[in-house]
Amino acid sequence: MPMTASSFSDTMLYGEHVRISVAASQGGRRYMEDRVHIECVRLPSGAVDYLYFAVYDGHGGSEASDYVRKHLLKNIQSQYGFDGSDEQMLDAIKKGFVETHLAMWKVVDDWPLTSSGYTSTAGTTASCTFIRRGKIFTGHVGDSAVILGEMNNDEVRASSLTVDHKPDNSLEVQRINSAGGMVMKKSGVTRVVWTRPIRGHVGPVRRST
């Protein structure tokens, strides 16, 4: 799971003058499975410590995206080094993702069964961004991209801060193969098929994405 930190200009006042907009489209689904999470955390002095923005693109139900929205930030905050150096904070983000993933496995059996009576197949992407100390810290799993827009005269220049985890990406194919899976085309769509259990995980891999 990639984590990155990108710097703002040292002269920029960050965190105090921010406008935030959120838009979501349910499409043709009967219910919304996606979630967003926005937090502004301040120091005792009243100054902004950090801003947190996250998108969770759920599928197969909203249980996974609901769970991650409730627990991911808390699990990142609780890691040693979250208030430390840039490198320590990036490590805390990674460990928070892993802790959330493993904890979610323990509650999947409590989620509603599928229409066929099988264990829930709900899953979610997770892409989060912290703005702290004049820098942007990101962590993500899945294909919900984090895009940075920068003003250049009267135009906005967009650049991606993340690389989507998709099975048509060569590095992702290599990771999937080494983890016991394979990539196949089904009805013209690239899919992941697991051929053996992943060490350290319990239950079908399809439960959690």
PDB file of C-alpha atoms in Angstrom:
ATOM      1  CA  MET A   1       0.000   0.000   0.000  1.00  0.00           C
ATOM      2  CA  PRO A   2       1.747   3.187  -1.129  1.00  0.00           C
ATOM      3  CA  MET A   3       2.083   6.119   1.247  1.00  0.00           C
ATOM      4  CA  THR A   4       3.394   9.489   0.096  1.00  0.00           C
ATOM      5  CA  ALA A   5       4.079  12.945   1.489  1.00  0.00           C
ATOM      6  CA  SER A   6       4.054  16.022  -0.748  1.00  0.00           C
ATOM      7  CA  SER A   7       5.104  19.506   0.353  1.00  0.00           C
ATOM      8  CA  PHE A   8       3.234  22.791   0.104  1.00  0.00           C
ATOM      9  CA  SER A   9       5.066  26.091  -0.203  1.00  0.00           C
ATOM     10  CA  ASP A  10       6.523  27.143   3.167  1.00  0.00           C
ATOM     11  CA  THR A  11       4.726  30.474   2.843  1.00  0.00           C
ATOM     12  CA  MET A  12       1.277  28.915   2.413  1.00  0.00           C
ATOM     13  CA  LEU A  13      -1.175  29.154   5.287  1.00  0.00           C
ATOM     14  CA  TYR A  14      -2.747  25.737   5.301  1.00  0.00           C
ATOM     15  CA  GLY A  15      -5.725  24.393   7.174  1.00  0.00           C
ATOM     16  CA  GLU A  16      -7.343  27.694   8.178  1.00  0.00           C
ATOM     17  CA  HIS A  17      -8.999  28.775   4.939  1.00  0.00           C
ATOM     18  CA  VAL A  18     -10.387  25.646   3.333  1.00  0.00           C
ATOM     19  CA  ARG A  19     -13.548  25.125   1.338  1.00  0.00           C
ATOM     20  CA  ILE A  20     -14.709  21.530   1.093  1.00  0.00           C
ATOM     21  CA  SER A  21     -17.251  20.116  -1.335  1.00  0.00           C
ATOM     22  CA  VAL A  22     -18.537  16.562  -1.587  1.00  0.00           C
ATOM     23  CA  ALA A  23     -20.509  15.010  -4.433  1.00  0.00           C
ATOM     24  CA  ALA A  24     -21.752  11.446  -4.763  1.00  0.00           C
ATOM     25  CA  SER A  25     -23.669   9.560  -7.424  1.00  0.00           C
ATOM     26  CA  GLN A  26     -25.651   6.452  -6.601  1.00  0.00           C
ATOM     27  CA  GLY A  27     -26.125   5.597 -10.259  1.00  0.00           C
ATOM     28  CA  GLY A  28     -28.500   2.752 -10.979  1.00  0.00           C
ATOM     29  CA  ARG A  29     -27.982   1.000  -7.666  1.00  0.00           C
ATOM     30  CA  ARG A  30     -30.811   0.616  -5.171  1.00  0.00           C
ATOM     31  CA  TYR A  31     -28.720   2.049  -2.340  1.00  0.00           C
ATOM     32  CA  MET A  32     -25.544   4.051  -1.829  1.00  0.00           C
ATOM     33  CA  GLU A  33     -22.503   1.949  -0.884  1.00  0.00           C
ATOM     34  CA  ASP A  34     -19.891   4.730  -0.872  1.00  0.00           C
ATOM     35  CA  ARG A  35     -18.824   6.814   2.109  1.00  0.00           C
ATOM     36  CA  VAL A  36     -16.700   9.917   2.734  1.00  0.00           C
ATOM     37  CA  HIS A  37     -14.997  11.088   5.917  1.00  0.00           C
ATOM     38  CA  ILE A  38     -13.748  14.609   6.677  1.00  0.00           C
ATOM     39  CA  GLU A  39     -12.152  15.751   9.932  1.00  0.00           C
ATOM     40  CA  CYS A  40     -10.433  18.929  11.133  1.00  0.00           C
ATOM     41  CA  VAL A  41      -8.355  18.250  14.248  1.00  0.00           C
ATOM     42  CA  ARG A  42      -7.021  21.200  16.243  1.00  0.00           C
ATOM     43  CA  LEU A  43      -4.273  21.551  18.825  1.00  0.00           C
ATOM     44  CA  PRO A  44      -5.050  22.878  22.346  1.00  0.00           C
ATOM     45  CA  SER A  45      -3.898  26.285  21.097  1.00  0.00           C
ATOM     46  CA  GLY A  46      -6.677  26.271  18.535  1.00  0.00           C
ATOM     47  CA  ALA A  47      -4.334  25.934  15.573  1.00  0.00           C
ATOM     48  CA  VAL A  48      -5.082  23.244  13.021  1.00  0.00           C
ATOM     49  CA  ASP A  49      -3.112  20.055  13.654  1.00  0.00           C
ATOM     50  CA  TYR A  50      -4.294  18.303  10.523  1.00  0.00           C
ATOM     51  CA  LEU A  51      -7.109  17.915   8.040  1.00  0.00           C
ATOM     52  CA  TYR A  52      -8.281  14.445   7.051  1.00  0.00           C
ATOM     53  CA  PHE A  53     -10.147  13.549   3.884  1.00  0.00           C
ATOM     54  CA  ALA A  54     -11.113  10.012   2.876  1.00  0.00           C
ATOM     55  CA  VAL A  55     -13.204   8.229   0.268  1.00  0.00           C
ATOM     56  CA  TYR A  56     -14.445   4.664   0.632  1.00  0.00           C
ATOM     57  CA  ASP A  57     -15.922   3.212  -2.566  1.00  0.00           C
ATOM     58  CA  GLY A  58     -17.982   0.279  -1.369  1.00  0.00           C
ATOM     59  CA  HIS A  59     -19.197  -2.700  -3.355  1.00  0.00           C
ATOM     60  CA  GLY A  60     -21.294  -5.736  -2.525  1.00  0.00           C
ATOM     61  CA  GLY A  61     -23.019  -3.775   0.222  1.00  0.00           C
ATOM     62  CA  SER A  62     -22.211  -0.814   2.464  1.00  0.00           C
ATOM     63  CA  GLU A  63     -20.974  -2.811   5.466  1.00  0.00           C
ATOM     64  CA  ALA A  64     -17.264  -2.594   4.599  1.00  0.00           C
ATOM     65  CA  SER A  65     -17.308   1.109   3.726  1.00  0.00           C
ATOM     66  CA  ASP A  66     -19.282   1.841   6.905  1.00  0.00           C
ATOM     67  CA  TYR A  67     -16.786  -0.127   8.980  1.00  0.00           C
ATOM     68  CA  VAL A  68     -13.735   1.556   7.480  1.00  0.00           C
ATOM     69  CA  ARG A  69     -15.259   5.008   7.849  1.00  0.00           C
ATOM     70  CA  LYS A  70     -15.818   4.330  11.536  1.00  0.00           C
ATOM     71  CA  HIS A  71     -12.459   2.763  12.353  1.00  0.00           C
ATOM     72  CA  LEU A  72      -9.663   3.681   9.903  1.00  0.00           C
ATOM     73  CA  LEU A  73      -8.815   7.162  11.204  1.00  0.00           C
ATOM     74  CA  LYS A  74      -8.930   6.000  14.834  1.00  0.00           C
ATOM     75  CA  ASN A  75      -6.624   3.091  14.030  1.00  0.00           C
ATOM     76  CA  ILE A  76      -4.151   5.387  12.279  1.00  0.00           C
ATOM     77  CA  GLN A  77      -4.213   7.905  15.137  1.00  0.00           C
ATOM     78  CA  SER A  78      -3.501   5.171  17.691  1.00  0.00           C
ATOM     79  CA  GLN A  79      -0.281   4.037  16.013  1.00  0.00           C
ATOM     80  CA  TYR A  80       3.091   4.846  17.541  1.00  0.00           C
ATOM     81  CA  GLY A  81       4.735   7.658  15.596  1.00  0.00           C
ATOM     82  CA  PHE A  82       1.546   9.262  14.298  1.00  0.00           C
ATOM     83  CA  ASP A  83       2.681  12.529  15.912  1.00  0.00           C
ATOM     84  CA  GLY A  84       6.320  11.942  14.995  1.00  0.00           C
ATOM     85  CA  SER A  85       8.393  12.569  11.884  1.00  0.00           C
ATOM     86  CA  ASP A  86       7.067  12.390   8.338  1.00  0.00           C
ATOM     87  CA  GLU A  87       8.402   8.855   7.958  1.00  0.00           C
ATOM     88  CA  GLN A  88       6.818   7.777  11.240  1.00  0.00           C
ATOM     89  CA  MET A  89       3.475   9.222  10.220  1.00  0.00           C
ATOM     90  CA  LEU A  90       3.565   7.377   6.904  1.00  0.00           C
ATOM     91  CA  ASP A  91       4.332   4.179   8.786  1.00  0.00           C
ATOM     92  CA  ALA A  92       1.408   4.877  11.135  1.00  0.00           C
ATOM     93  CA  ILE A  93      -0.906   5.235   8.133  1.00  0.00           C
ATOM     94  CA  LYS A  94       0.243   1.884   6.753  1.00  0.00           C
ATOM     95  CA  LYS A  95      -0.156   0.122  10.086  1.00  0.00           C
ATOM     96  CA  GLY A  96      -3.574   1.702  10.588  1.00  0.00           C
ATOM     97  CA  PHE A  97      -4.712   0.302   7.255  1.00  0.00           C
ATOM     98  CA  VAL A  98      -3.455  -3.171   8.154  1.00  0.00           C
ATOM     99  CA  GLU A  99      -5.064  -3.078  11.604  1.00  0.00           C
ATOM    100  CA  THR A 100      -8.394  -2.040  10.097  1.00  0.00           C
ATOM    101  CA  HIS A 101      -8.218  -4.770   7.462  1.00  0.00           C
ATOM    102  CA  LEU A 102      -7.478  -7.512   9.974  1.00  0.00           C
ATOM    103  CA  ALA A 103     -10.110  -6.285  12.424  1.00  0.00           C
ATOM    104  CA  MET A 104     -12.733  -6.227   9.687  1.00  0.00           C
ATOM    105  CA  TRP A 105     -12.201  -9.931   9.033  1.00  0.00           C
ATOM    106  CA  LYS A 106     -13.452 -10.627  12.541  1.00  0.00           C
ATOM    107  CA  VAL A 107     -16.849  -9.005  11.992  1.00  0.00           C
ATOM    108  CA  VAL A 108     -17.659 -10.122   8.445  1.00  0.00           C
ATOM    109  CA  ASP A 109     -19.700 -13.075   9.691  1.00  0.00           C
ATOM    110  CA  ASP A 110     -22.000 -10.606  11.467  1.00  0.00           C
ATOM    111  CA  TRP A 111     -22.886  -8.839   8.229  1.00  0.00           C
ATOM    112  CA  PRO A 112     -26.023  -9.720   6.211  1.00  0.00           C
ATOM    113  CA  LEU A 113     -25.699 -12.744   3.941  1.00  0.00           C
ATOM    114  CA  THR A 114     -25.816 -12.399   0.173  1.00  0.00           C
ATOM    115  CA  SER A 115     -29.061 -13.023  -1.703  1.00  0.00           C
ATOM    116  CA  SER A 116     -27.777 -16.560  -2.326  1.00  0.00           C
ATOM    117  CA  GLY A 117     -27.225 -17.157   1.372  1.00  0.00           C
ATOM    118  CA  TYR A 118     -23.437 -16.915   1.321  1.00  0.00           C
ATOM    119  CA  THR A 119     -21.186 -14.905   3.619  1.00  0.00           C
ATOM    120  CA  SER A 120     -21.134 -11.201   2.790  1.00  0.00           C
ATOM    121  CA  THR A 121     -18.925 -10.193  -0.116  1.00  0.00           C
ATOM    122  CA  ALA A 122     -18.933  -6.507   0.852  1.00  0.00           C
ATOM    123  CA  GLY A 123     -15.658  -4.710   0.265  1.00  0.00           C
ATOM    124  CA  THR A 124     -14.360  -1.204  -0.238  1.00  0.00           C
ATOM    125  CA  THR A 125     -11.528   0.892  -1.534  1.00  0.00           C
ATOM    126  CA  ALA A 126      -9.929   3.287   0.938  1.00  0.00           C
ATOM    127  CA  SER A 127      -8.087   6.459  -0.029  1.00  0.00           C
ATOM    128  CA  CYS A 128      -7.157   8.977   2.635  1.00  0.00           C
ATOM    129  CA  THR A 129      -5.254  12.242   2.718  1.00  0.00           C
ATOM    130  CA  PHE A 130      -3.845  14.174   5.674  1.00  0.00           C
ATOM    131  CA  ILE A 131      -2.801  17.817   5.352  1.00  0.00           C
ATOM    132  CA  ARG A 132      -0.335  18.422   8.164  1.00  0.00           C
ATOM    133  CA  ARG A 133       2.757  20.546   8.774  1.00  0.00           C
ATOM    134  CA  GLY A 134       2.449  22.017   5.296  1.00  0.00           C
ATOM    135  CA  LYS A 135       2.532  18.593   3.663  1.00  0.00           C
ATOM    136  CA  ILE A 136       0.112  16.108   2.139  1.00  0.00           C
ATOM    137  CA  PHE A 137       0.262  12.515   3.373  1.00  0.00           C
ATOM    138  CA  THR A 138      -1.689   9.870   1.476  1.00  0.00           C
ATOM    139  CA  GLY A 139      -2.465   6.191   1.857  1.00  0.00           C
ATOM    140  CA  HIS A 140      -4.707   4.059  -0.326  1.00  0.00           C
ATOM    141  CA  VAL A 141      -5.876   0.624  -1.354  1.00  0.00           C
ATOM    142  CA  GLY A 142      -7.985   0.083  -4.437  1.00  0.00           C
ATOM    143  CA  ASP A 143      -8.710   2.403  -7.320  1.00  0.00           C
ATOM    144  CA  SER A 144     -10.090   5.571  -5.730  1.00  0.00           C
ATOM    145  CA  ALA A 145      -7.514   8.057  -6.974  1.00  0.00           C
ATOM    146  CA  VAL A 146      -6.234  11.069  -5.045  1.00  0.00           C
ATOM    147  CA  ILE A 147      -5.775  14.014  -7.418  1.00  0.00           C
ATOM    148  CA  LEU A 148      -4.004  17.277  -6.536  1.00  0.00           C
ATOM    149  CA  GLY A 149      -5.073  20.423  -8.360  1.00  0.00           C
ATOM    150  CA  GLU A 150      -2.592  23.317  -8.449  1.00  0.00           C
ATOM    151  CA  MET A 151      -3.368  26.812  -9.690  1.00  0.00           C
ATOM    152  CA  ASN A 152      -1.126  27.898 -12.548  1.00  0.00           C
ATOM    153  CA  ASN A 153      -2.093  31.441 -13.486  1.00  0.00           C
ATOM    154  CA  ASP A 154      -5.779  31.063 -14.369  1.00  0.00           C
ATOM    155  CA  GLU A 155      -5.641  27.321 -14.968  1.00  0.00           C
ATOM    156  CA  VAL A 156      -5.733  24.336 -12.652  1.00  0.00           C
ATOM    157  CA  ARG A 157      -3.049  21.721 -13.222  1.00  0.00           C
ATOM    158  CA  ALA A 158      -4.025  18.234 -12.052  1.00  0.00           C
ATOM    159  CA  SER A 159      -1.591  15.550 -10.947  1.00  0.00           C
ATOM    160  CA  SER A 160      -2.255  12.149  -9.418  1.00  0.00           C
ATOM    161  CA  LEU A 161      -0.800  11.394  -5.978  1.00  0.00           C
ATOM    162  CA  THR A 162      -1.739   7.706  -6.120  1.00  0.00           C
ATOM    163  CA  VAL A 163      -1.514   4.783  -8.529  1.00  0.00           C
ATOM    164  CA  ASP A 164      -4.677   2.700  -8.827  1.00  0.00           C
ATOM    165  CA  HIS A 165      -4.503  -0.898  -7.677  1.00  0.00           C
ATOM    166  CA  LYS A 166      -6.033  -2.552 -10.729  1.00  0.00           C
ATOM    167  CA  PRO A 167      -5.409  -6.025 -12.167  1.00  0.00           C
ATOM    168  CA  ASP A 168      -4.404  -4.557 -15.526  1.00  0.00           C
ATOM    169  CA  ASN A 169      -1.415  -2.813 -13.893  1.00  0.00           C
ATOM    170  CA  SER A 170       1.780  -4.835 -14.414  1.00  0.00           C
ATOM    171  CA  LEU A 171       3.034  -4.318 -10.853  1.00  0.00           C
ATOM    172  CA  GLU A 172      -0.359  -5.279  -9.465  1.00  0.00           C
ATOM    173  CA  VAL A 173      -0.412  -8.432 -11.613  1.00  0.00           C
ATOM    174  CA  GLN A 174       2.975  -9.383 -10.180  1.00  0.00           C
ATOM    175  CA  ARG A 175       1.737  -8.833  -6.622  1.00  0.00           C
ATOM    176  CA  ILE A 176      -1.446 -10.834  -7.243  1.00  0.00           C
ATOM    177  CA  ASN A 177       0.481 -13.749  -8.730  1.00  0.00           C
ATOM    178  CA  SER A 178       2.933 -13.840  -5.823  1.00  0.00           C
ATOM    179  CA  ALA A 179       0.011 -13.823  -3.358  1.00  0.00           C
ATOM    180  CA  GLY A 180      -1.609 -16.882  -4.893  1.00  0.00           C
ATOM    181  CA  GLY A 181      -3.932 -15.377  -7.458  1.00  0.00           C
ATOM    182  CA  MET A 182      -4.155 -14.920 -11.176  1.00  0.00           C
ATOM    183  CA  VAL A 183      -5.612 -12.342 -13.528  1.00  0.00           C
ATOM    184  CA  MET A 184      -8.179 -13.389 -16.119  1.00  0.00           C
ATOM    185  CA  LYS A 185     -10.556 -11.764 -18.571  1.00  0.00           C
ATOM    186  CA  LYS A 186     -14.233 -12.412 -17.861  1.00  0.00           C
ATOM    187  CA  SER A 187     -16.751 -10.966 -20.305  1.00  0.00           C
ATOM    188  CA  GLY A 188     -14.076  -8.551 -21.444  1.00  0.00           C
ATOM    189  CA  VAL A 189     -13.385  -7.315 -17.908  1.00  0.00           C
ATOM    190  CA  THR A 190     -10.112  -7.968 -16.074  1.00  0.00           C
ATOM    191  CA  ARG A 191     -10.783  -9.942 -12.889  1.00  0.00           C
ATOM    192  CA  VAL A 192      -8.743 -11.468 -10.065  1.00  0.00           C
ATOM    193  CA  VAL A 193      -9.173 -15.200  -9.410  1.00  0.00           C
ATOM    194  CA  TRP A 194      -7.619 -16.681  -6.265  1.00  0.00           C
ATOM    195  CA  THR A 195      -6.101 -20.129  -6.660  1.00  0.00           C
ATOM    196  CA  ARG A 196      -4.953 -20.678  -3.085  1.00  0.00           C
ATOM    197  CA  PRO A 197      -5.493 -19.085   0.345  1.00  0.00           C
ATOM    198  CA  ILE A 198      -3.273 -16.187   1.340  1.00  0.00           C
ATOM    199  CA  ARG A 199      -1.092 -16.928   4.338  1.00  0.00           C
ATOM    200  CA  GLY A 200      -2.248 -15.157   7.474  1.00  0.00           C
ATOM    201  CA  HIS A 201      -5.850 -14.757   6.333  1.00  0.00           C
ATOM    202  CA  VAL A 202      -8.908 -16.715   7.375  1.00  0.00           C
ATOM    203  CA  GLY A 203     -11.870 -17.360   5.093  1.00  0.00           C
ATOM    204  CA  PRO A 204     -12.375 -16.684   1.397  1.00  0.00           C
ATOM    205  CA  VAL A 205     -10.245 -13.868   0.043  1.00  0.00           C
ATOM    206  CA  ARG A 206     -13.232 -12.436  -1.805  1.00  0.00           C
ATOM    207  CA  ARG A 207     -14.641 -11.223   1.496  1.00  0.00           C
ATOM    208  CA  SER A 208     -12.291  -8.283   1.792  1.00  0.00           C
ATOM    209  CA  THR A 209     -10.902  -5.956  -0.843  1.00  0.00           C
TER     210      THR A 209
END
